[in-house]
PDB file of C-alpha atoms in Angstrom:
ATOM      1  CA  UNK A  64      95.111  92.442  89.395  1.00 43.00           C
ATOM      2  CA  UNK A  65      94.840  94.841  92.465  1.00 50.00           C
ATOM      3  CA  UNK A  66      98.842  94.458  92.887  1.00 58.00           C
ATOM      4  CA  UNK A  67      99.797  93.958  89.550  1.00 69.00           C
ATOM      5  CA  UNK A  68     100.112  95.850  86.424  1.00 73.00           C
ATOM      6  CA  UNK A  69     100.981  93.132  84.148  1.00 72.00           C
ATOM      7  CA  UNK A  70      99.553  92.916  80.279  1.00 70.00           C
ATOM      8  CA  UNK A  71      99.325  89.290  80.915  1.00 72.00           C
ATOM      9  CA  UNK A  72      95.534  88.495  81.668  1.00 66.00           C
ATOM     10  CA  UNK A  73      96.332  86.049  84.667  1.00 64.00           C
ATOM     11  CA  UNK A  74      94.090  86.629  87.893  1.00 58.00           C
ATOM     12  CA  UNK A  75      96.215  86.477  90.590  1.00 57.00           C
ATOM     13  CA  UNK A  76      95.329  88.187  93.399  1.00 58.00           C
ATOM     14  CA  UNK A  77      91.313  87.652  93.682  1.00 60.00           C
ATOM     15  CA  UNK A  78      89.793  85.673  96.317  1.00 68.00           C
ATOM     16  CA  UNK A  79      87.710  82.862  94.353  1.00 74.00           C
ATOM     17  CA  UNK A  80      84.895  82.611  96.935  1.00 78.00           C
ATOM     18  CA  UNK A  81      83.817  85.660  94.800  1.00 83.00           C
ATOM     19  CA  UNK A  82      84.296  84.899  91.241  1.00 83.00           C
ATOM     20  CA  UNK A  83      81.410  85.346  89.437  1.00 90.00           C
ATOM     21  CA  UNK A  84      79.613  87.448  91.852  1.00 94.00           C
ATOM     22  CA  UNK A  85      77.583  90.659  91.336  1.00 97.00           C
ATOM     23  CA  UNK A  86      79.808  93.529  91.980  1.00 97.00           C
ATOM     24  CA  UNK A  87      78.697  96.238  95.107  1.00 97.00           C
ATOM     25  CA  UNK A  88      77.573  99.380  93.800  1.00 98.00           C
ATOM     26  CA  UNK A  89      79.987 100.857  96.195  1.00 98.00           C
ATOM     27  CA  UNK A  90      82.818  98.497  94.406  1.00 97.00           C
ATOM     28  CA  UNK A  91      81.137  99.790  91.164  1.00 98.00           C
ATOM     29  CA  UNK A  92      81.249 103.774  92.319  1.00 98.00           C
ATOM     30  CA  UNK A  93      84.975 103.160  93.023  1.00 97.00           C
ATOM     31  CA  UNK A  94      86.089 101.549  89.230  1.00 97.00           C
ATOM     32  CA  UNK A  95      83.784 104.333  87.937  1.00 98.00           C
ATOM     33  CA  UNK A  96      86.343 107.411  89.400  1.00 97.00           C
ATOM     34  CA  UNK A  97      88.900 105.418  89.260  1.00 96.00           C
ATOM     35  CA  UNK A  98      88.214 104.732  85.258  1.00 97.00           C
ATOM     36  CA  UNK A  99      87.911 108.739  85.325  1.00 97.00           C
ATOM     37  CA  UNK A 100      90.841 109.430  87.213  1.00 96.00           C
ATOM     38  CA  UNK A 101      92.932 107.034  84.583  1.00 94.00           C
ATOM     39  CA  UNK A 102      91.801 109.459  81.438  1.00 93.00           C
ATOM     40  CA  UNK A 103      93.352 112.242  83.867  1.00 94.00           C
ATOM     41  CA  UNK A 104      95.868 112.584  86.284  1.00 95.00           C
ATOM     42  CA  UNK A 105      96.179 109.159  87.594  1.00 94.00           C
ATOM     43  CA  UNK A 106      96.872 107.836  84.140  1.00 93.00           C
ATOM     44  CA  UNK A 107      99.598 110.339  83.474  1.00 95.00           C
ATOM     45  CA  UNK A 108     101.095 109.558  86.224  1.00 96.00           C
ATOM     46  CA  UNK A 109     100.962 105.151  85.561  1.00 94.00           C
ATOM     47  CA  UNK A 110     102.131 106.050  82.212  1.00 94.00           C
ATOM     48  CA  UNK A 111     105.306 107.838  83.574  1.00 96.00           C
ATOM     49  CA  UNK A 112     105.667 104.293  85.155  1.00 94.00           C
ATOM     50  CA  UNK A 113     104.556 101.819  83.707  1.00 93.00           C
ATOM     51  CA  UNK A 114     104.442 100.895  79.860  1.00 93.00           C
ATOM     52  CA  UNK A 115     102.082 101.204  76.991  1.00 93.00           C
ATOM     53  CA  UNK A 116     100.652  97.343  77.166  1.00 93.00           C
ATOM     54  CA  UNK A 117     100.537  97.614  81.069  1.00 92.00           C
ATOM     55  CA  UNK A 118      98.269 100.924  81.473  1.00 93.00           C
ATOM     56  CA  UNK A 119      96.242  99.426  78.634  1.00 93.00           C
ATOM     57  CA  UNK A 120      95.429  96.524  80.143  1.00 91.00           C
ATOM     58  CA  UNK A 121      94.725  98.389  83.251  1.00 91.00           C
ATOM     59  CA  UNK A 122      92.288 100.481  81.398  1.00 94.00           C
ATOM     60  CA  UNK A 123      90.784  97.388  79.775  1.00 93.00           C
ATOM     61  CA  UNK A 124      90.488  95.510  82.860  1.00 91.00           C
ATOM     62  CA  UNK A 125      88.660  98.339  84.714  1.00 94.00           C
ATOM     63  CA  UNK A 126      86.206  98.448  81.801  1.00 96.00           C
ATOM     64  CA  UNK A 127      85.539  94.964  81.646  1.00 94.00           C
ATOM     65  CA  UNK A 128      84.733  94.803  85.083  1.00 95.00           C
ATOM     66  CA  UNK A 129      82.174  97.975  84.753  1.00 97.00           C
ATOM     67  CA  UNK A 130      80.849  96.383  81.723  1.00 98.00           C
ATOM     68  CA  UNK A 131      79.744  92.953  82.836  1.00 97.00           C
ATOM     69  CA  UNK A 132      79.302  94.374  87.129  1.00 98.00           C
ATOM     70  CA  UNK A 133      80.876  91.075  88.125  1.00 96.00           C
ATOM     71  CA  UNK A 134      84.118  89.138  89.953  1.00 89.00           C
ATOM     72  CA  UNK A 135      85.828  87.805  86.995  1.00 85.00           C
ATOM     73  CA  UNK A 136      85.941  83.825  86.762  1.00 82.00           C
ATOM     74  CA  UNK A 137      89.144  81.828  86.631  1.00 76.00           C
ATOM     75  CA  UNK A 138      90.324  81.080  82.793  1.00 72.00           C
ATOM     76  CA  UNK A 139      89.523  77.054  81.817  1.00 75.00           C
ATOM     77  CA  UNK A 140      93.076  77.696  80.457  1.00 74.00           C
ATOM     78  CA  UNK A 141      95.029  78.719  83.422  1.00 66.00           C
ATOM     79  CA  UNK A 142      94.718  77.060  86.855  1.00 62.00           C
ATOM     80  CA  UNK A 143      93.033  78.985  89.204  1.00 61.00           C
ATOM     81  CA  UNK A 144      95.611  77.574  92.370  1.00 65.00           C
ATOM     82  CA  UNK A 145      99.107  78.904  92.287  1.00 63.00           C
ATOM     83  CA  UNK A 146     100.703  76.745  90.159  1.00 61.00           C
ATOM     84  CA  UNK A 147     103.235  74.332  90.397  1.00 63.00           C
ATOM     85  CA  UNK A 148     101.739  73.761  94.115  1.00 61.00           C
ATOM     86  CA  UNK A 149     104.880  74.511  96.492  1.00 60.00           C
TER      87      UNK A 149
END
């Protein structure tokens, strides 16, 4: 989800080597502003561009990962490949 905004909970930009994996505290220093900066200027400004769902989910995501420290895993009900295959 670092490149994309969308309400849809696919992962589709992590590297899967991690999934599952403890989180840095530097990684978890970073989602901490960053969580702060979305109640503040940051957010006003993704809500200027982006809609309701997507700055939600943003906010959700960000929590989730400060909640549980961790790389998220791949869904049993999505394929964690790019799928179809090309």
């Amino acid at each position: 989800h670092g490149i994309c905004f969308s309400h849809e909970d696919k992962l589709r930009t992590l590297l899967w080597q991690w999934r599952g994996d403890t989180l840095t505290d530097e990684a978890v220093g970073v989602l901490s502003r960053v969580r702060a900066e979305l109640e503040g200027v940051l957010g006003e400004q993704l809500h200027a561009l982006l809609t309701r769902r997507e700055v939600a989910a943003t906010l959700a995501r960000v929590d989730r990962l400060l909640t549980t420290r961790r790389h998220p895993q791949p869904s049993a009900d999505w394929p964690a490949i790019p799928w179809p295959p090309f």
